[in-house]
Coordinates of N, CA, C and O in Angstrom, one line a residue:
X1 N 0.8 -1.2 0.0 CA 0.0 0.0 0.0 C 0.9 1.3 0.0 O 2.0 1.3 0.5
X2 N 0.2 2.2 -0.6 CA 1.0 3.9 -1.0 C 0.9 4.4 0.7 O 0.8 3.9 1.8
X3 N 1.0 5.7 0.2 CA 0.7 6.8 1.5 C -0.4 6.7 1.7 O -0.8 7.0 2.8
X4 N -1.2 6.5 0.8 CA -2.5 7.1 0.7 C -3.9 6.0 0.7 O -5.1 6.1 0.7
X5 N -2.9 4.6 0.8 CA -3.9 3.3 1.3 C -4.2 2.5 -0.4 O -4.9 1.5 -0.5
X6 N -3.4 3.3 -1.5 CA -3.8 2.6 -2.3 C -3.1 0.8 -2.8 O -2.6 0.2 -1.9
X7 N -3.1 0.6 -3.4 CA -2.2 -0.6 -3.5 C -1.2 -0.3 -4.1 O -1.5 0.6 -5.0
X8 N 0.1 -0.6 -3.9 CA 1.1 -0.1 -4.9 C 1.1 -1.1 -6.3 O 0.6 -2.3 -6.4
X9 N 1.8 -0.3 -7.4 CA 2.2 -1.0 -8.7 C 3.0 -1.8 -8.7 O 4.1 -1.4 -8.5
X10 N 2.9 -3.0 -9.0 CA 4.0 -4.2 -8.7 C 5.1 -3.6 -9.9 O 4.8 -2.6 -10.5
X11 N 6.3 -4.1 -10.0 CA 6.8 -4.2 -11.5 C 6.3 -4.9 -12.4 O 5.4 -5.7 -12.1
X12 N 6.8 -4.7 -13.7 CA 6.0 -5.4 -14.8 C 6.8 -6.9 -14.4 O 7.7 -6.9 -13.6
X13 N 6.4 -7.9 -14.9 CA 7.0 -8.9 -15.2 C 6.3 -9.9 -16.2 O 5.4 -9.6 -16.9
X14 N 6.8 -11.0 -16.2 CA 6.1 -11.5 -17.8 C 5.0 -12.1 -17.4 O 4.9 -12.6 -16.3
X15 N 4.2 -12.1 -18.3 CA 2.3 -12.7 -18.5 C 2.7 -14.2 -18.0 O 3.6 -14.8 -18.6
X16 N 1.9 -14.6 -17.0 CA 1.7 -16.2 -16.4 C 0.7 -16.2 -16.7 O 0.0 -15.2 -16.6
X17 N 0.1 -17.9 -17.4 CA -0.9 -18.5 -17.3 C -2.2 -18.0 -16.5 O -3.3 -17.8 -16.9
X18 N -1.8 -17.9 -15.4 CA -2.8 -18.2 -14.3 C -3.1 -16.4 -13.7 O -3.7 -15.9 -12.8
X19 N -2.4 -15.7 -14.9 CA -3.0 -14.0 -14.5 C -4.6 -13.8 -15.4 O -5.2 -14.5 -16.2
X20 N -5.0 -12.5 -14.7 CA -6.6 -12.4 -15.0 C -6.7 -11.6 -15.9 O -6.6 -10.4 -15.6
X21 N -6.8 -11.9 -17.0 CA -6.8 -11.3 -18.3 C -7.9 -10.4 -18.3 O -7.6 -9.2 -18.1
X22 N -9.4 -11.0 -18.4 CA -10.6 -11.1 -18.9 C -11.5 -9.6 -18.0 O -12.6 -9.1 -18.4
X23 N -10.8 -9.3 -17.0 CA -11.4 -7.9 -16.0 C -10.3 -6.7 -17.0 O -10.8 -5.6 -16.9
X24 N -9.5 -6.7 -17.5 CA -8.9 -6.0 -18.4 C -9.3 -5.1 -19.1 O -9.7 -5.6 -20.1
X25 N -9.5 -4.0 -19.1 CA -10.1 -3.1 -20.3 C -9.6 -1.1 -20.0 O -9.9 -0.3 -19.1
X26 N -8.9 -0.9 -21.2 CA -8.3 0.0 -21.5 C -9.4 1.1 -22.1 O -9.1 2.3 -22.0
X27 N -10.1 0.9 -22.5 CA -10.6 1.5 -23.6 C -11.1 1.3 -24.6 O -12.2 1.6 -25.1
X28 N -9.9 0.6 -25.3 CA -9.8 0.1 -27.0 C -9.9 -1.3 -26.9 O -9.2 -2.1 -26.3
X29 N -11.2 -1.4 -27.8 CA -11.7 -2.7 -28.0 C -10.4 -3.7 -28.3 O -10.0 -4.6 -27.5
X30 N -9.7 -3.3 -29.6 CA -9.1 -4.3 -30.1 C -7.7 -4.9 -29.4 O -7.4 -6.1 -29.5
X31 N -7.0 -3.7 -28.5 CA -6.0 -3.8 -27.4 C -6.6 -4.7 -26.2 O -6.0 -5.7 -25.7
X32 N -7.9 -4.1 -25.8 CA -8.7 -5.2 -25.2 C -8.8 -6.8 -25.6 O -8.3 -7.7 -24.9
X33 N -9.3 -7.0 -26.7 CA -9.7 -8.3 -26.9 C -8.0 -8.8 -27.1 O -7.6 -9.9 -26.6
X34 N -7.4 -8.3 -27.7 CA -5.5 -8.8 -27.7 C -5.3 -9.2 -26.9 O -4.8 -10.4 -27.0
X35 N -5.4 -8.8 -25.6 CA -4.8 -9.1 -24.2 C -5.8 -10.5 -24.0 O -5.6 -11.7 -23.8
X36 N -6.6 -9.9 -24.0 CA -8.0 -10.9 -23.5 C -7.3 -12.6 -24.3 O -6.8 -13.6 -23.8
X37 N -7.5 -12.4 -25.5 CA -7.6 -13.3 -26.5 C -6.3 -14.1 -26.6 O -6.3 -15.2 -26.3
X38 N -5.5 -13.7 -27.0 CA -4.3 -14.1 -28.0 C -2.7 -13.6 -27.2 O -1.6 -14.1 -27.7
X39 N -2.7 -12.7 -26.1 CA -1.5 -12.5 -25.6 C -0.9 -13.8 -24.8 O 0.2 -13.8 -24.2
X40 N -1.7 -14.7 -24.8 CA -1.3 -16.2 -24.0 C -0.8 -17.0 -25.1 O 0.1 -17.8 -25.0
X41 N -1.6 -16.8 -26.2 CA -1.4 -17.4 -27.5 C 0.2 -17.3 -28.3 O 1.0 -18.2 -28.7
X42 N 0.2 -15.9 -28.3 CA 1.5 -15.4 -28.5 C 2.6 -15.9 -28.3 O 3.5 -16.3 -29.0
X43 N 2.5 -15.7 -26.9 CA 3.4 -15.9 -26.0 C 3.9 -17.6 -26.1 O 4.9 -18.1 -26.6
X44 N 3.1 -18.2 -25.8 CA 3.6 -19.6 -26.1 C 3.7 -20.1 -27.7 O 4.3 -21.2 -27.8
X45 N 3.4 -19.7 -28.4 CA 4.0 -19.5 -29.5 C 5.3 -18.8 -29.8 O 5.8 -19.0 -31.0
X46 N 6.1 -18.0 -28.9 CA 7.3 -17.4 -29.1 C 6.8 -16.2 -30.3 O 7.7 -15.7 -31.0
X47 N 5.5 -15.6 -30.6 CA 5.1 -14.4 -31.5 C 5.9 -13.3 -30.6 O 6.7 -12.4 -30.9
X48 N 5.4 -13.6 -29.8 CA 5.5 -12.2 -28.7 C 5.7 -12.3 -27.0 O 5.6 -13.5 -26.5
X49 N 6.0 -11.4 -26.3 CA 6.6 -11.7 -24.8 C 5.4 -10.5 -24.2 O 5.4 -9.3 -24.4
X50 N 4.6 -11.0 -23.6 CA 3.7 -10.0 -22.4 C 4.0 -9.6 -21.2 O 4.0 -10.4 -20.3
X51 N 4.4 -8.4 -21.1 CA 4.7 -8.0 -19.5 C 3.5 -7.4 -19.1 O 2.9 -6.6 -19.8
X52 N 3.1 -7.8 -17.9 CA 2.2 -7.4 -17.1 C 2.9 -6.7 -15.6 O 3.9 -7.1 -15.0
X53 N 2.2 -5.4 -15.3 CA 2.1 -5.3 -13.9 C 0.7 -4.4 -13.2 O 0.1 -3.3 -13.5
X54 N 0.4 -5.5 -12.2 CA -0.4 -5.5 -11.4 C -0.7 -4.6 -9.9 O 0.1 -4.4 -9.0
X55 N -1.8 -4.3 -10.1 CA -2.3 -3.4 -8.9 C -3.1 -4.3 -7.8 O -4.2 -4.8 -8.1
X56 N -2.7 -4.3 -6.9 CA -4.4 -5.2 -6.1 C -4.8 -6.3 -6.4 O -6.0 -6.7 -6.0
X57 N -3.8 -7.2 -7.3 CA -4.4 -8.3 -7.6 C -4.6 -8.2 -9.2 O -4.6 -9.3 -9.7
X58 N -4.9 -7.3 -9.9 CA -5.4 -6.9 -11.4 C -4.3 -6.4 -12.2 O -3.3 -5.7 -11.8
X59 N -4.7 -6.7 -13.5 CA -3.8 -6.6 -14.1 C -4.4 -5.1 -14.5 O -5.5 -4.8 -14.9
X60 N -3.1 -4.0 -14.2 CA -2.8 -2.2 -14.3 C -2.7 -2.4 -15.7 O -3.7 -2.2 -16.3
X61 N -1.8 -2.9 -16.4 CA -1.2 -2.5 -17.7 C -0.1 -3.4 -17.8 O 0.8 -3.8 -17.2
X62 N -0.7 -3.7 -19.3 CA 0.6 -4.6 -20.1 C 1.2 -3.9 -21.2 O 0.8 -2.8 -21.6
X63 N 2.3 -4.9 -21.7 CA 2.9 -4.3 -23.2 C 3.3 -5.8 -23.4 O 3.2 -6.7 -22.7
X64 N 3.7 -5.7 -24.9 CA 4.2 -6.5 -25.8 C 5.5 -6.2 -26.6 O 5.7 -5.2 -27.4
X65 N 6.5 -7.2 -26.3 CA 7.4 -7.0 -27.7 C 7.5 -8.3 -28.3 O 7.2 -9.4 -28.0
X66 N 8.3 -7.6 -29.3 CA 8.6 -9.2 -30.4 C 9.9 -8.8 -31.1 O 10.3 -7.6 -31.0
X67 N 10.6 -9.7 -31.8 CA 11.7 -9.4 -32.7 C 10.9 -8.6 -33.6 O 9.7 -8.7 -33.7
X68 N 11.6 -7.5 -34.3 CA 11.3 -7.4 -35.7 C 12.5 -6.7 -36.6 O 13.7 -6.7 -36.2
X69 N 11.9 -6.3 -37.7 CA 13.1 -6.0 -38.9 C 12.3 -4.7 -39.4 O 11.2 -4.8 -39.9
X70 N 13.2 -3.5 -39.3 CA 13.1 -2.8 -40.1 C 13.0 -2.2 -41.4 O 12.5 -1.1 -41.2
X71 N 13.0 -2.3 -42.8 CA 13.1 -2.0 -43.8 C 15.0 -0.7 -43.6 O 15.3 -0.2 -42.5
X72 N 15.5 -0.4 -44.4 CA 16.7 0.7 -44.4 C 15.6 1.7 -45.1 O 15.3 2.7 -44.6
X73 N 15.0 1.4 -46.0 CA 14.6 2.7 -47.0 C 13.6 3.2 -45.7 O 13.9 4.3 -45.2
X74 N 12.6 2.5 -45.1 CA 11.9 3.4 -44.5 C 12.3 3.8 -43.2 O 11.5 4.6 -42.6
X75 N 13.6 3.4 -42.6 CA 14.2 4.3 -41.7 C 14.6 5.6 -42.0 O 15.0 6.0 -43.1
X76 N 14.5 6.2 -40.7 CA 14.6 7.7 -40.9 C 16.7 7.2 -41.5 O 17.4 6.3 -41.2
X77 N 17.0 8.7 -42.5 CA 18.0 8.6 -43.0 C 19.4 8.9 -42.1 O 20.5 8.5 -42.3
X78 N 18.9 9.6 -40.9 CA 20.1 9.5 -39.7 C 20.5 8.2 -39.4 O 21.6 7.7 -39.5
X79 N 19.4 7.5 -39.1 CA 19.5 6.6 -38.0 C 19.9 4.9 -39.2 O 20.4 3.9 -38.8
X80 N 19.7 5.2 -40.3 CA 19.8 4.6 -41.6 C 21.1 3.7 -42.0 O 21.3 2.5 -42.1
X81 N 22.1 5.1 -42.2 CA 23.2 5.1 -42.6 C 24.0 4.2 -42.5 O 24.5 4.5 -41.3
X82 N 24.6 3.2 -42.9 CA 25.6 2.2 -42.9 C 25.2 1.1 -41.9 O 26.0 0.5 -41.1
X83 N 23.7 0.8 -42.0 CA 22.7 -0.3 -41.7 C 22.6 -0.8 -43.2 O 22.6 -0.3 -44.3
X84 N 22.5 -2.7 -42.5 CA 21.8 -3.0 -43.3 C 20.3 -3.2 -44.4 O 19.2 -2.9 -43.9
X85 N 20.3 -3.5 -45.1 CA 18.9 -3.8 -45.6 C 17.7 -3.7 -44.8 O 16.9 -2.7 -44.7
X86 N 17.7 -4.7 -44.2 CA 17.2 -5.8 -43.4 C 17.6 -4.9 -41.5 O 18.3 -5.6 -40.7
X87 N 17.3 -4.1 -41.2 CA 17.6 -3.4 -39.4 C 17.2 -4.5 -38.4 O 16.0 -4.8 -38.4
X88 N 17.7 -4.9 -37.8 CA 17.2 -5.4 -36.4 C 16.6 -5.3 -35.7 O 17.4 -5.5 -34.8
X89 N 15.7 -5.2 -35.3 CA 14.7 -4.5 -33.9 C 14.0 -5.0 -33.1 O 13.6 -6.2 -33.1
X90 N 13.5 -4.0 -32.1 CA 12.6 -4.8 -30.8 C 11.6 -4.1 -31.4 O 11.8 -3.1 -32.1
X91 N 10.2 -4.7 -31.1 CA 8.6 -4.4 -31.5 C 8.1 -4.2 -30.1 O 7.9 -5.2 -29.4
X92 N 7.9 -2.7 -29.7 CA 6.7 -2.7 -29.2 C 5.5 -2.9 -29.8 O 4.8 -2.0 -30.3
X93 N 5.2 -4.3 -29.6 CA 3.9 -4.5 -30.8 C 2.4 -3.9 -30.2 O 1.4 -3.8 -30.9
X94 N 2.5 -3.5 -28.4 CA 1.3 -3.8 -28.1 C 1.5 -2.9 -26.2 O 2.4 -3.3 -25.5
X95 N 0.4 -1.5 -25.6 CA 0.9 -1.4 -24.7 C -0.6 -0.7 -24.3 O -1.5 -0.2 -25.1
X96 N -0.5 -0.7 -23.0 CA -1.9 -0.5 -22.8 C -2.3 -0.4 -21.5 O -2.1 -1.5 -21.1
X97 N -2.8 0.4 -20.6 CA -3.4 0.5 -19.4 C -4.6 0.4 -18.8 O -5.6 0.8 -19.5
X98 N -4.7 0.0 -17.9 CA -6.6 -0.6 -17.7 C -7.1 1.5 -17.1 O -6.5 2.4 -16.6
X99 N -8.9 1.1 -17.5 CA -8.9 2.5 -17.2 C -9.1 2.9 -15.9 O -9.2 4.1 -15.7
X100 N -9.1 1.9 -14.9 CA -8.9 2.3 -13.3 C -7.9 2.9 -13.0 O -8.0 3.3 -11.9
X101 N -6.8 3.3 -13.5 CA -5.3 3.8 -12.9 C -4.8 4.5 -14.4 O -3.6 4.6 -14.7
X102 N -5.7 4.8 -15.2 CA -5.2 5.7 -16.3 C -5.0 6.8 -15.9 O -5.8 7.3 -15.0
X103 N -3.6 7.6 -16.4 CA -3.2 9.2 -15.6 C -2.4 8.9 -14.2 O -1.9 9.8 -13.6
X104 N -2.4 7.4 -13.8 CA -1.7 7.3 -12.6 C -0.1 7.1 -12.8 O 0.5 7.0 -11.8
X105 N 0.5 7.0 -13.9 CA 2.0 6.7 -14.5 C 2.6 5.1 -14.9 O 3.7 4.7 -15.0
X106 N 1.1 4.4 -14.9 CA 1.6 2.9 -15.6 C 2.1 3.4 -16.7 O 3.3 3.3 -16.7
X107 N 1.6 3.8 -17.8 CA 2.0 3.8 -19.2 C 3.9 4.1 -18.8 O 4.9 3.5 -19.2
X108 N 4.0 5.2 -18.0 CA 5.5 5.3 -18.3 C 6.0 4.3 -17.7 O 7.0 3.8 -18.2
X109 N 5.5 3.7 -16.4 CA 6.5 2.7 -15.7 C 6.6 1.5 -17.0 O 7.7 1.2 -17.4
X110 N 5.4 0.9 -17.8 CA 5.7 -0.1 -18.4 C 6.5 0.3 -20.0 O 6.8 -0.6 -20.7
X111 N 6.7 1.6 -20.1 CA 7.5 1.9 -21.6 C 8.5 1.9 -21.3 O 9.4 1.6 -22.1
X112 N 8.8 2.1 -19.8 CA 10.3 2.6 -19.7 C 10.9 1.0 -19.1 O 12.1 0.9 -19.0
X113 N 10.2 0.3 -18.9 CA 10.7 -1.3 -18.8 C 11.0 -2.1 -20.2 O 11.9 -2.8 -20.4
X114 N 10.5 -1.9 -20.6 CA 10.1 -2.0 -22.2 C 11.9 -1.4 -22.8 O 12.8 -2.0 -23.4
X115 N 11.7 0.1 -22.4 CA 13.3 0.2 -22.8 C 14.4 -0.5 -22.3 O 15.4 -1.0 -22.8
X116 N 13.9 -0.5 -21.2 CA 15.1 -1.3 -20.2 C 15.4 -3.0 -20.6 O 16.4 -3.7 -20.5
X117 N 14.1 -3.2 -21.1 CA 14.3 -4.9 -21.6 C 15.3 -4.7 -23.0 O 16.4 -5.2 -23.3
X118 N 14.5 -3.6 -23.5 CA 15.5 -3.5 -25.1 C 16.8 -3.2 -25.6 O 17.4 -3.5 -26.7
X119 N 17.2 -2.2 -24.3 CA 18.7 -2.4 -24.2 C 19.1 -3.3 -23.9 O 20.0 -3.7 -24.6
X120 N 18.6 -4.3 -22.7 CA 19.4 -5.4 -22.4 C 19.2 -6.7 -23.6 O 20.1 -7.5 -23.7
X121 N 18.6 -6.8 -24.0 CA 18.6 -7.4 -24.7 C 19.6 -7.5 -26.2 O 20.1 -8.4 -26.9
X122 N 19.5 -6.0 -26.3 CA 20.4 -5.2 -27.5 C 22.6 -5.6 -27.1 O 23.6 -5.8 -27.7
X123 N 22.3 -5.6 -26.1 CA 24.2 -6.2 -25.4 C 24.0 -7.3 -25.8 O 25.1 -7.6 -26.2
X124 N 23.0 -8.4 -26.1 CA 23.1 -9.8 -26.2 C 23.0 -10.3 -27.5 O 23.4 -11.3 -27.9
X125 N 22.3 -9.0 -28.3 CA 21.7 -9.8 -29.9 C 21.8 -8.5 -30.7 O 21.8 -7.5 -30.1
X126 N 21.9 -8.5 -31.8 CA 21.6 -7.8 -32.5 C 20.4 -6.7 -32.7 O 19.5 -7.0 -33.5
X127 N 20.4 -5.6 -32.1 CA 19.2 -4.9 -32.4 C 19.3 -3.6 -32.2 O 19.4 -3.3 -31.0
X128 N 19.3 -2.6 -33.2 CA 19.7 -1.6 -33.6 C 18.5 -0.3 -33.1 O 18.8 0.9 -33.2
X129 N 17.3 -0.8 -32.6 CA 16.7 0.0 -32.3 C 15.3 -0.1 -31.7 O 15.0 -1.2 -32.3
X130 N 14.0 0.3 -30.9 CA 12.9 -0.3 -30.9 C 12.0 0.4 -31.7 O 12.1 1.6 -31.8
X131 N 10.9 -0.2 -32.3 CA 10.0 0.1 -33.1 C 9.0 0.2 -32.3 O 8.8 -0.4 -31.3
X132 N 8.4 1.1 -32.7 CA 6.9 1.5 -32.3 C 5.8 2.0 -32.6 O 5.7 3.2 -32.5
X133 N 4.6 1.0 -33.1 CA 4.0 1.5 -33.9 C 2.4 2.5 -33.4 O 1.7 1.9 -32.6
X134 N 2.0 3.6 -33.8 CA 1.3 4.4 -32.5 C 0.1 3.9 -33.2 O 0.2 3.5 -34.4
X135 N -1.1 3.7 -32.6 CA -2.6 3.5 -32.8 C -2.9 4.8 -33.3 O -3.7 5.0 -34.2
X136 N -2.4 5.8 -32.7 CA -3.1 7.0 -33.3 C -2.3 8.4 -32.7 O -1.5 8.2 -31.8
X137 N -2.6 9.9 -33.1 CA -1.8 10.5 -32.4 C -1.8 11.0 -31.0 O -1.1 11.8 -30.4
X138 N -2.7 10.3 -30.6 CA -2.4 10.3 -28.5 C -1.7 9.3 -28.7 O -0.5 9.8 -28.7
X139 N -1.6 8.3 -28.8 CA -0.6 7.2 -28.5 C 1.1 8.0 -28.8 O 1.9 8.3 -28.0
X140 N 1.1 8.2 -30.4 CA 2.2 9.3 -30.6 C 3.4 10.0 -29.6 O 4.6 9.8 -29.4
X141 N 2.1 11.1 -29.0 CA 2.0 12.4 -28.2 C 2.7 11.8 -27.0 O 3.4 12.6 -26.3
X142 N 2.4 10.3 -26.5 CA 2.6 9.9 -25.3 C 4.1 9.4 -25.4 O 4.9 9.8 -24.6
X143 N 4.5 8.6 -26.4 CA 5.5 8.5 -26.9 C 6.5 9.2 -26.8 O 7.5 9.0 -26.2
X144 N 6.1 10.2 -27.5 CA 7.6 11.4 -28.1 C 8.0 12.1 -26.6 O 9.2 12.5 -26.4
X145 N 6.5 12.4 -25.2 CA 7.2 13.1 -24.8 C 7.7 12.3 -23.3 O 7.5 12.5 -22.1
X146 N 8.5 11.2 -23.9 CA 8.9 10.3 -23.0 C 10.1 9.5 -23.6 O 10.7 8.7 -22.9
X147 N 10.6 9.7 -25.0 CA 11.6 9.4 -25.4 C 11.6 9.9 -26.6 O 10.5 9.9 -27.3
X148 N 12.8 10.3 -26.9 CA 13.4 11.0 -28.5 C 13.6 10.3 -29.1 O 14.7 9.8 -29.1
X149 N 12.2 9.8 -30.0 CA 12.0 9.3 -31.7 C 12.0 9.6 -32.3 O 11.9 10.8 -32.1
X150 N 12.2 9.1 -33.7 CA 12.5 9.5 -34.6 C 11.5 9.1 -35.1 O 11.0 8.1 -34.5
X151 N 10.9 9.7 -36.5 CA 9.9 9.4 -37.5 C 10.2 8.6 -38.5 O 11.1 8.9 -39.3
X152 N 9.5 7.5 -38.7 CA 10.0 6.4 -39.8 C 10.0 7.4 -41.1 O 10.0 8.6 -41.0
X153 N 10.1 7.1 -42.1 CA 10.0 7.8 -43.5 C 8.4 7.1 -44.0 O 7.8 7.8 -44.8
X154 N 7.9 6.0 -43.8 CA 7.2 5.6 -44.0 C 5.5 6.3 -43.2 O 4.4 6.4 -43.8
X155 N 5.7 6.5 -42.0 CA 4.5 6.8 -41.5 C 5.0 8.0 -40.0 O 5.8 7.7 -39.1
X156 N 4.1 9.3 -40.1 CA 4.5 9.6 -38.8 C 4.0 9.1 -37.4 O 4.3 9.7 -36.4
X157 N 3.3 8.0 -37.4 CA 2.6 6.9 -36.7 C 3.5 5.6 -36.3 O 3.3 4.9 -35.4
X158 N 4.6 5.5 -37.4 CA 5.8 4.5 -36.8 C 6.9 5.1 -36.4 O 7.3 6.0 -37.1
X159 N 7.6 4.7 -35.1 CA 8.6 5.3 -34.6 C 9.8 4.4 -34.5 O 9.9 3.2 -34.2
X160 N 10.8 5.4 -34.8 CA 11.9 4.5 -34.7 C 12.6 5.1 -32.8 O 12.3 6.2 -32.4
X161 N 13.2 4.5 -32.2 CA 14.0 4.7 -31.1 C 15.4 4.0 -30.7 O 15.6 3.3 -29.7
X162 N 16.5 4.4 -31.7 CA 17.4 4.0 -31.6 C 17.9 3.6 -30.2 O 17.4 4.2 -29.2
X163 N 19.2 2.3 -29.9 CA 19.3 2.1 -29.1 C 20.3 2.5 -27.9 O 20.4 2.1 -26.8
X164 N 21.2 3.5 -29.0 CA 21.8 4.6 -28.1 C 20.9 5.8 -27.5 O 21.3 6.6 -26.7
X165 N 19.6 5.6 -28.2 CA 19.0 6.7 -27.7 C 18.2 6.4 -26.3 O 17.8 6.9 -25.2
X166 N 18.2 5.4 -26.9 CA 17.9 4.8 -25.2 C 18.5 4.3 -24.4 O 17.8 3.6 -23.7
X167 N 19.8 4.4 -24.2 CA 20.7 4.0 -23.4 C 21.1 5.3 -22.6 O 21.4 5.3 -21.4
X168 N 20.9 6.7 -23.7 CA 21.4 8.0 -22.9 C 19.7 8.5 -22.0 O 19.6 9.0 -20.9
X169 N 18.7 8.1 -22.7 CA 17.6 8.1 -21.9 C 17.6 7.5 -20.6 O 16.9 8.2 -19.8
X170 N 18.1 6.3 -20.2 CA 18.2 5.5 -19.2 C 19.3 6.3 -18.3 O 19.2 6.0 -17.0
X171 N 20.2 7.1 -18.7 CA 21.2 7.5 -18.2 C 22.4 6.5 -18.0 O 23.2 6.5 -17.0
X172 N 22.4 5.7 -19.0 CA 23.6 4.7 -19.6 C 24.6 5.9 -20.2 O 24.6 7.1 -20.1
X173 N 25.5 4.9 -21.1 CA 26.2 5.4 -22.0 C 26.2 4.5 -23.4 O 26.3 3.2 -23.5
X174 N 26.2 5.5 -24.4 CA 26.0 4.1 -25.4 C 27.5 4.3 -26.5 O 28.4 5.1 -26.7
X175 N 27.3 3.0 -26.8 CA 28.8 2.1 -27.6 C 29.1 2.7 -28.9 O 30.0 2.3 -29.6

């Protein structure tokens, strides 16, 4: 419990079996029935990795990543340059907050874990940067003013977030 008697925010950690999907609901139908539906699916499938963290027993807010690959032409041309074809990347495929605790700071606790997985992960494998693709421009808006993206060439709706850029975001240092 806070100061104030509420429950505290657990950390995110990864989606178990035996978490309560189905009391879930953000708002958006389709983010909804994702979680609901197919983020168990995913997951044991190796599509995708779900982090959840929990309030009181309930699931606050999850996210999703997955491998993915860039295109070079449709990266932005800074971030481009003496990349391959083919870019490396982490997918935030999927991120989302239940609407009991929307405005309370899950969205940033779970992006900024999300970063934190993607660096660490980026020391182990190849991956040049995280992707992120916005539902719309609130999603965007919430983005940009929580980390310096870059705009795909392709859509101002896909973002690129290189992985030095999030290493100096973390207050790392990058390679």
């Amino acid at each position: 419990m806070d100061a104030l008697g509420q429950p505290t925010l657990e950390p995110p950690r990864r989606l178990e079996r035996h978490d309560r999907r189905g009391d879930f609901t953000c708002g958006n139908d389709e983010l909804d029935q994702w979680f609901h539906r197919y983020s168990w699916q995913n997951q044991k499938a190796h599509n995708a990795v779900t982090y959840v963290a929990q309030q009181g027993g309930r699931v606050a807010g999850y996210y999703a990543l997955a491998a993915a690959t860039i295109r070079r032409d449709w990266s932005p041309a800074s971030f481009a340059a003496h990349r391959p074809q083919s870019i490396p990347c982490m997918l935030l495929a999927r991120l989302a907050v239940d609407r009991r605790v929307q405005g309370q700071g899950v969205g940033t606790t779970l992006l900024l874990d999300a970063l934190r997985r993607t660096l660490a992960a980026s020391d182990q494998f190849g991956i040049a940067a995280l992707l992120i693709h916005c539902k719309d421009e609130e999603a965007r808006a919430f983005y940009m003013r929580h980390v310096d993206a870059l705009e795909s060439a392709v859509s101002p709706l896909q973002l690129v977030v290189p992985t030095r850029t999030i290493a100096c975001a973390l207050g790392g240092t990058a390679e």
